[in-house]
């Protein structure tokens, strides 16, 4: 059965952390636009050079640019059994494009992970990520759980940039809650609980909505 999941929610809500768990459970690819863009920046590709400054201040890159990146990825055979989109769509035009891209496939299941702004700011101020693979750190060890790489703060987790990412989320991404909210496959998830509890709540919600 095809499982097409979209993770919604503010920065720091746990989309990436949850996606890594769910990818293992259902064996579907985790497509993180943020991770793909950070890789492009690190590799110095034309795309990376185009988006580096915009990402650095927490603003959104151009809809057409990111949509074609996602379009290409979703056309690959590895997404036949489904996919887990993390970080896309982030605007209404992106959501409309996604609906066109997946027309005829299994319906999108929307996982909206809800978290207060105060909690977002608190979490991102202390977040550490793996310099090698980008995974979020778990607990307070000094190396990555996935690959053993060194842990560092994420470049866009500086306070000023976090406040801009929150404003961008409020203005451009939160309208997606209305866009998707009436669908039978929309799931509202409390992101303030412990990571394993959030994972269980998502699995339960997906199993009843798929
Ligand atoms: P967050 O932790 O804020 O959810 P991500 O890792 O998903 O961040 O994305 C990091 C940055 O990459 C964003 O701040 C933005 O500049 C860019 N980006 C990622 N996905 C998109 C998208 N769908 N549309 C536009 N810009 C995007
Ligand atoms: Zn790692």
mmCIF file of C-alpha atoms and ligand atoms in Angstrom:
data_model
loop_
_atom_site.group_PDB
_atom_site.id
_atom_site.type_symbol
_atom_site.label_atom_id
_atom_site.label_comp_id
_atom_site.label_asym_id
_atom_site.label_seq_id
_atom_site.Cartn_x
_atom_site.Cartn_y
_atom_site.Cartn_z
ATOM 1 C CA UNK A 1 0.000 0.000 0.000
ATOM 2 C CA UNK A 2 1.252 3.479 -0.845
ATOM 3 C CA UNK A 3 1.768 5.803 2.162
ATOM 4 C CA UNK A 4 2.203 9.455 1.242
ATOM 5 C CA UNK A 5 2.896 11.554 4.332
ATOM 6 C CA UNK A 6 3.359 15.311 4.711
ATOM 7 C CA UNK A 7 4.833 16.658 7.971
ATOM 8 C CA UNK A 8 3.630 20.131 8.935
ATOM 9 C CA UNK A 9 4.598 22.201 11.966
ATOM 10 C CA UNK A 10 6.868 25.057 13.057
ATOM 11 C CA UNK A 11 10.675 24.783 13.104
ATOM 12 C CA UNK A 12 11.717 22.675 16.076
ATOM 13 C CA UNK A 13 8.378 20.843 16.318
ATOM 14 C CA UNK A 14 10.208 17.568 15.724
ATOM 15 C CA UNK A 15 9.436 16.915 12.052
ATOM 16 C CA UNK A 16 12.945 15.672 11.258
ATOM 17 C CA UNK A 17 13.233 13.578 14.423
ATOM 18 C CA UNK A 18 9.857 11.947 13.839
ATOM 19 C CA UNK A 19 10.496 11.417 10.146
ATOM 20 C CA UNK A 20 13.646 9.433 10.958
ATOM 21 C CA UNK A 21 11.611 7.051 13.170
ATOM 22 C CA UNK A 22 8.723 6.721 10.717
ATOM 23 C CA UNK A 23 11.033 6.064 7.769
ATOM 24 C CA UNK A 24 12.321 2.997 9.634
ATOM 25 C CA UNK A 25 8.837 1.787 10.519
ATOM 26 C CA UNK A 26 7.340 2.028 7.030
ATOM 27 C CA UNK A 27 10.503 1.851 4.941
ATOM 28 C CA UNK A 28 9.612 4.872 2.820
ATOM 29 C CA UNK A 29 12.070 7.624 1.842
ATOM 30 C CA UNK A 30 12.386 10.678 4.081
ATOM 31 C CA UNK A 31 12.476 13.699 1.776
ATOM 32 C CA UNK A 32 13.694 16.703 3.769
ATOM 33 C CA UNK A 33 13.929 19.834 1.627
ATOM 34 C CA UNK A 34 15.996 21.559 4.343
ATOM 35 C CA UNK A 35 18.515 18.669 4.331
ATOM 36 C CA UNK A 36 18.646 18.587 0.520
ATOM 37 C CA UNK A 37 19.268 22.340 0.398
ATOM 38 C CA UNK A 38 21.931 22.205 3.141
ATOM 39 C CA UNK A 39 23.695 19.463 1.140
ATOM 40 C CA UNK A 40 23.566 21.636 -1.978
ATOM 41 C CA UNK A 41 25.039 24.559 -0.023
ATOM 42 C CA UNK A 42 27.811 22.380 1.455
ATOM 43 C CA UNK A 43 28.656 20.951 -1.985
ATOM 44 C CA UNK A 44 28.676 24.411 -3.559
ATOM 45 C CA UNK A 45 26.338 23.435 -6.440
ATOM 46 C CA UNK A 46 24.604 26.169 -8.500
ATOM 47 C CA UNK A 47 21.422 25.558 -6.461
ATOM 48 C CA UNK A 48 23.419 25.808 -3.222
ATOM 49 C CA UNK A 49 25.033 29.070 -4.260
ATOM 50 C CA UNK A 50 21.626 30.469 -5.185
ATOM 51 C CA UNK A 51 19.952 29.662 -1.850
ATOM 52 C CA UNK A 52 22.721 29.980 0.770
ATOM 53 C CA UNK A 53 22.094 33.596 1.770
ATOM 54 C CA UNK A 54 18.302 33.194 1.863
ATOM 55 C CA UNK A 55 18.555 30.117 4.114
ATOM 56 C CA UNK A 56 21.092 31.903 6.294
ATOM 57 C CA UNK A 57 18.549 34.503 7.355
ATOM 58 C CA UNK A 58 15.686 32.020 7.720
ATOM 59 C CA UNK A 59 13.610 33.182 4.740
ATOM 60 C CA UNK A 60 12.035 30.893 2.145
ATOM 61 C CA UNK A 61 13.608 30.142 -1.188
ATOM 62 C CA UNK A 62 11.607 30.621 -4.392
ATOM 63 C CA UNK A 63 8.493 28.402 -4.806
ATOM 64 C CA UNK A 64 9.372 27.314 -8.362
ATOM 65 C CA UNK A 65 12.929 26.385 -7.419
ATOM 66 C CA UNK A 66 11.996 24.185 -4.448
ATOM 67 C CA UNK A 67 8.966 22.735 -6.240
ATOM 68 C CA UNK A 68 11.087 21.464 -9.122
ATOM 69 C CA UNK A 69 13.543 19.885 -6.654
ATOM 70 C CA UNK A 70 10.650 18.021 -4.978
ATOM 71 C CA UNK A 71 8.999 17.159 -8.299
ATOM 72 C CA UNK A 72 12.191 15.454 -9.494
ATOM 73 C CA UNK A 73 12.540 13.523 -6.269
ATOM 74 C CA UNK A 74 8.926 12.311 -6.265
ATOM 75 C CA UNK A 75 9.297 11.086 -9.847
ATOM 76 C CA UNK A 76 11.928 8.544 -8.740
ATOM 77 C CA UNK A 77 10.862 4.879 -8.452
ATOM 78 C CA UNK A 78 11.974 4.689 -4.784
ATOM 79 C CA UNK A 79 8.832 6.678 -3.876
ATOM 80 C CA UNK A 80 6.508 4.063 -5.407
ATOM 81 C CA UNK A 81 5.518 2.688 -1.981
ATOM 82 C CA UNK A 82 5.180 6.203 -0.600
ATOM 83 C CA UNK A 83 7.217 9.048 0.866
ATOM 84 C CA UNK A 84 7.593 11.243 3.900
ATOM 85 C CA UNK A 85 7.810 14.918 3.001
ATOM 86 C CA UNK A 86 9.503 17.081 5.646
ATOM 87 C CA UNK A 87 9.721 20.829 4.968
ATOM 88 C CA UNK A 88 7.530 20.879 1.856
ATOM 89 C CA UNK A 89 5.011 22.354 1.200
ATOM 90 C CA UNK A 90 5.662 25.585 3.092
ATOM 91 C CA UNK A 91 3.399 27.959 1.119
ATOM 92 C CA UNK A 92 -0.058 27.736 -0.472
ATOM 93 C CA UNK A 93 1.367 27.728 -4.035
ATOM 94 C CA UNK A 94 3.688 24.854 -3.040
ATOM 95 C CA UNK A 95 0.705 22.922 -1.632
ATOM 96 C CA UNK A 96 -1.258 23.484 -4.839
ATOM 97 C CA UNK A 97 1.701 22.248 -6.903
ATOM 98 C CA UNK A 98 2.032 19.183 -4.675
ATOM 99 C CA UNK A 99 -1.643 18.323 -5.188
ATOM 100 C CA UNK A 100 -1.030 18.410 -8.941
ATOM 101 C CA UNK A 101 2.177 16.353 -8.662
ATOM 102 C CA UNK A 102 0.482 13.552 -6.691
ATOM 103 C CA UNK A 103 -2.841 13.550 -8.555
ATOM 104 C CA UNK A 104 -3.840 9.912 -9.106
ATOM 105 C CA UNK A 105 -1.663 8.599 -6.260
ATOM 106 C CA UNK A 106 -2.831 7.617 -2.753
ATOM 107 C CA UNK A 107 -4.189 10.651 -0.857
ATOM 108 C CA UNK A 108 -1.736 12.760 1.153
ATOM 109 C CA UNK A 109 -1.865 12.142 4.891
ATOM 110 C CA UNK A 110 -1.094 15.389 6.723
ATOM 111 C CA UNK A 111 0.740 15.132 10.056
ATOM 112 C CA UNK A 112 0.494 18.566 11.689
ATOM 113 C CA UNK A 113 2.844 18.660 14.707
ATOM 114 C CA UNK A 114 1.703 21.534 16.912
ATOM 115 C CA UNK A 115 4.049 23.374 19.303
ATOM 116 C CA UNK A 116 3.905 26.801 20.998
ATOM 117 C CA UNK A 117 6.309 29.551 19.909
ATOM 118 C CA UNK A 118 7.801 29.761 23.396
ATOM 119 C CA UNK A 119 8.657 26.064 23.269
ATOM 120 C CA UNK A 120 10.123 26.417 19.750
ATOM 121 C CA UNK A 121 12.469 29.191 20.908
ATOM 122 C CA UNK A 122 13.474 27.192 23.975
ATOM 123 C CA UNK A 123 14.211 24.024 21.981
ATOM 124 C CA UNK A 124 16.145 25.630 19.142
ATOM 125 C CA UNK A 125 18.344 27.639 21.527
ATOM 126 C CA UNK A 126 19.887 24.382 22.743
ATOM 127 C CA UNK A 127 19.561 22.139 19.681
ATOM 128 C CA UNK A 128 22.674 20.335 18.456
ATOM 129 C CA UNK A 129 22.886 18.524 15.125
ATOM 130 C CA UNK A 130 25.390 16.116 13.583
ATOM 131 C CA UNK A 131 27.969 17.901 11.417
ATOM 132 C CA UNK A 132 28.248 14.741 9.250
ATOM 133 C CA UNK A 133 24.684 13.531 8.634
ATOM 134 C CA UNK A 134 22.483 16.343 9.951
ATOM 135 C CA UNK A 135 20.588 14.204 12.484
ATOM 136 C CA UNK A 136 19.318 15.960 15.603
ATOM 137 C CA UNK A 137 21.273 15.019 18.731
ATOM 138 C CA UNK A 138 19.518 12.682 21.172
ATOM 139 C CA UNK A 139 20.142 13.198 24.920
ATOM 140 C CA UNK A 140 23.334 15.005 25.900
ATOM 141 C CA UNK A 141 26.076 12.809 24.470
ATOM 142 C CA UNK A 142 28.926 14.321 22.454
ATOM 143 C CA UNK A 143 28.583 12.253 19.252
ATOM 144 C CA UNK A 144 25.829 11.466 16.741
ATOM 145 C CA UNK A 145 23.638 8.434 17.558
ATOM 146 C CA UNK A 146 23.341 7.532 13.884
ATOM 147 C CA UNK A 147 26.897 7.897 12.554
ATOM 148 C CA UNK A 148 29.197 8.957 15.411
ATOM 149 C CA UNK A 149 29.876 12.362 13.822
ATOM 150 C CA UNK A 150 30.593 15.501 15.910
ATOM 151 C CA UNK A 151 27.653 17.593 17.191
ATOM 152 C CA UNK A 152 27.393 21.310 16.396
ATOM 153 C CA UNK A 153 24.690 24.016 16.644
ATOM 154 C CA UNK A 154 22.744 24.451 13.360
ATOM 155 C CA UNK A 155 23.717 27.660 11.526
ATOM 156 C CA UNK A 156 20.129 28.950 11.344
ATOM 157 C CA UNK A 157 19.332 28.268 15.014
ATOM 158 C CA UNK A 158 20.798 31.628 16.127
ATOM 159 C CA UNK A 159 18.162 33.580 18.093
ATOM 160 C CA UNK A 160 17.595 36.341 15.489
ATOM 161 C CA UNK A 161 17.227 33.799 12.687
ATOM 162 C CA UNK A 162 14.866 31.640 14.769
ATOM 163 C CA UNK A 163 12.584 34.631 15.333
ATOM 164 C CA UNK A 164 12.524 35.272 11.572
ATOM 165 C CA UNK A 165 11.812 31.578 10.815
ATOM 166 C CA UNK A 166 8.874 31.755 13.242
ATOM 167 C CA UNK A 167 7.505 34.860 11.558
ATOM 168 C CA UNK A 168 7.901 33.235 8.133
ATOM 169 C CA UNK A 169 6.110 30.151 9.471
ATOM 170 C CA UNK A 170 3.233 32.228 10.858
ATOM 171 C CA UNK A 171 2.818 34.309 7.676
ATOM 172 C CA UNK A 172 3.421 31.759 4.925
ATOM 173 C CA UNK A 173 3.130 28.217 6.264
ATOM 174 C CA UNK A 174 0.421 28.330 8.935
ATOM 175 C CA UNK A 175 -2.260 29.061 6.267
ATOM 176 C CA UNK A 176 -1.691 25.442 5.184
ATOM 177 C CA UNK A 177 -3.549 24.340 8.316
ATOM 178 C CA UNK A 178 -6.690 25.849 6.756
ATOM 179 C CA UNK A 179 -5.752 24.498 3.333
ATOM 180 C CA UNK A 180 -5.506 20.907 4.626
ATOM 181 C CA UNK A 181 -7.607 21.113 7.788
ATOM 182 C CA UNK A 182 -10.902 19.956 6.344
ATOM 183 C CA UNK A 183 -9.453 16.860 4.693
ATOM 184 C CA UNK A 184 -10.345 13.482 6.203
ATOM 185 C CA UNK A 185 -6.604 12.666 6.188
ATOM 186 C CA UNK A 186 -5.530 15.696 8.294
ATOM 187 C CA UNK A 187 -4.040 14.656 11.679
ATOM 188 C CA UNK A 188 -3.402 17.133 14.497
ATOM 189 C CA UNK A 189 -0.536 15.936 16.738
ATOM 190 C CA UNK A 190 0.611 17.431 20.076
ATOM 191 C CA UNK A 191 4.356 18.056 19.613
ATOM 192 C CA UNK A 192 5.024 19.010 23.243
ATOM 193 C CA UNK A 193 5.071 15.386 24.442
ATOM 194 C CA UNK A 194 8.126 13.109 24.661
ATOM 195 C CA UNK A 195 9.530 12.086 21.239
ATOM 196 C CA UNK A 196 8.534 8.393 21.608
ATOM 197 C CA UNK A 197 5.000 9.355 22.631
ATOM 198 C CA UNK A 198 4.713 11.663 19.624
ATOM 199 C CA UNK A 199 5.889 8.810 17.380
ATOM 200 C CA UNK A 200 3.222 6.476 18.810
ATOM 201 C CA UNK A 201 0.524 9.111 18.374
ATOM 202 C CA UNK A 202 1.538 9.630 14.733
ATOM 203 C CA UNK A 203 1.570 5.897 13.998
ATOM 204 C CA UNK A 204 -1.895 5.539 15.506
ATOM 205 C CA UNK A 205 -3.208 8.527 13.540
ATOM 206 C CA UNK A 206 -1.724 7.300 10.242
ATOM 207 C CA UNK A 207 -3.080 3.788 10.739
ATOM 208 C CA UNK A 208 -6.602 5.109 11.265
ATOM 209 C CA UNK A 209 -6.410 7.561 8.334
ATOM 210 C CA UNK A 210 -4.624 5.462 5.691
HETATM 211 P P1 LIG B 1 13.088 24.210 9.876
HETATM 212 O O1 LIG B 1 13.874 23.604 10.985
HETATM 213 O O2 LIG B 1 12.934 25.698 10.020
HETATM 214 O O3 LIG B 1 11.806 23.493 9.604
HETATM 215 P P2 LIG B 1 14.322 23.169 7.386
HETATM 216 O O4 LIG B 1 15.543 22.381 7.722
HETATM 217 O O5 LIG B 1 13.126 22.434 6.946
HETATM 218 O O6 LIG B 1 14.027 24.170 8.597
HETATM 219 O O7 LIG B 1 14.688 24.249 6.230
HETATM 220 C C1 LIG B 1 15.794 25.124 6.362
HETATM 221 C C2 LIG B 1 15.678 26.282 5.362
HETATM 222 O O8 LIG B 1 15.619 25.760 4.009
HETATM 223 C C3 LIG B 1 14.412 27.145 5.492
HETATM 224 O O9 LIG B 1 14.561 28.126 6.473
HETATM 225 C C4 LIG B 1 14.316 27.720 4.064
HETATM 226 O O10 LIG B 1 15.230 28.762 3.844
HETATM 227 C C5 LIG B 1 14.747 26.557 3.193
HETATM 228 N N1 LIG B 1 13.586 25.703 2.775
HETATM 229 C C6 LIG B 1 13.376 24.410 3.127
HETATM 230 N N2 LIG B 1 12.224 23.943 2.583
HETATM 231 C C7 LIG B 1 11.687 24.978 1.885
HETATM 232 C C8 LIG B 1 10.498 25.160 1.121
HETATM 233 N N3 LIG B 1 9.594 24.160 0.975
HETATM 234 N N4 LIG B 1 10.260 26.368 0.543
HETATM 235 C C9 LIG B 1 11.150 27.366 0.672
HETATM 236 N N5 LIG B 1 12.275 27.287 1.393
HETATM 237 C C10 LIG B 1 12.565 26.107 1.996
HETATM 238 ZN ZN1 LIG B 2 25.396 11.704 12.177
#
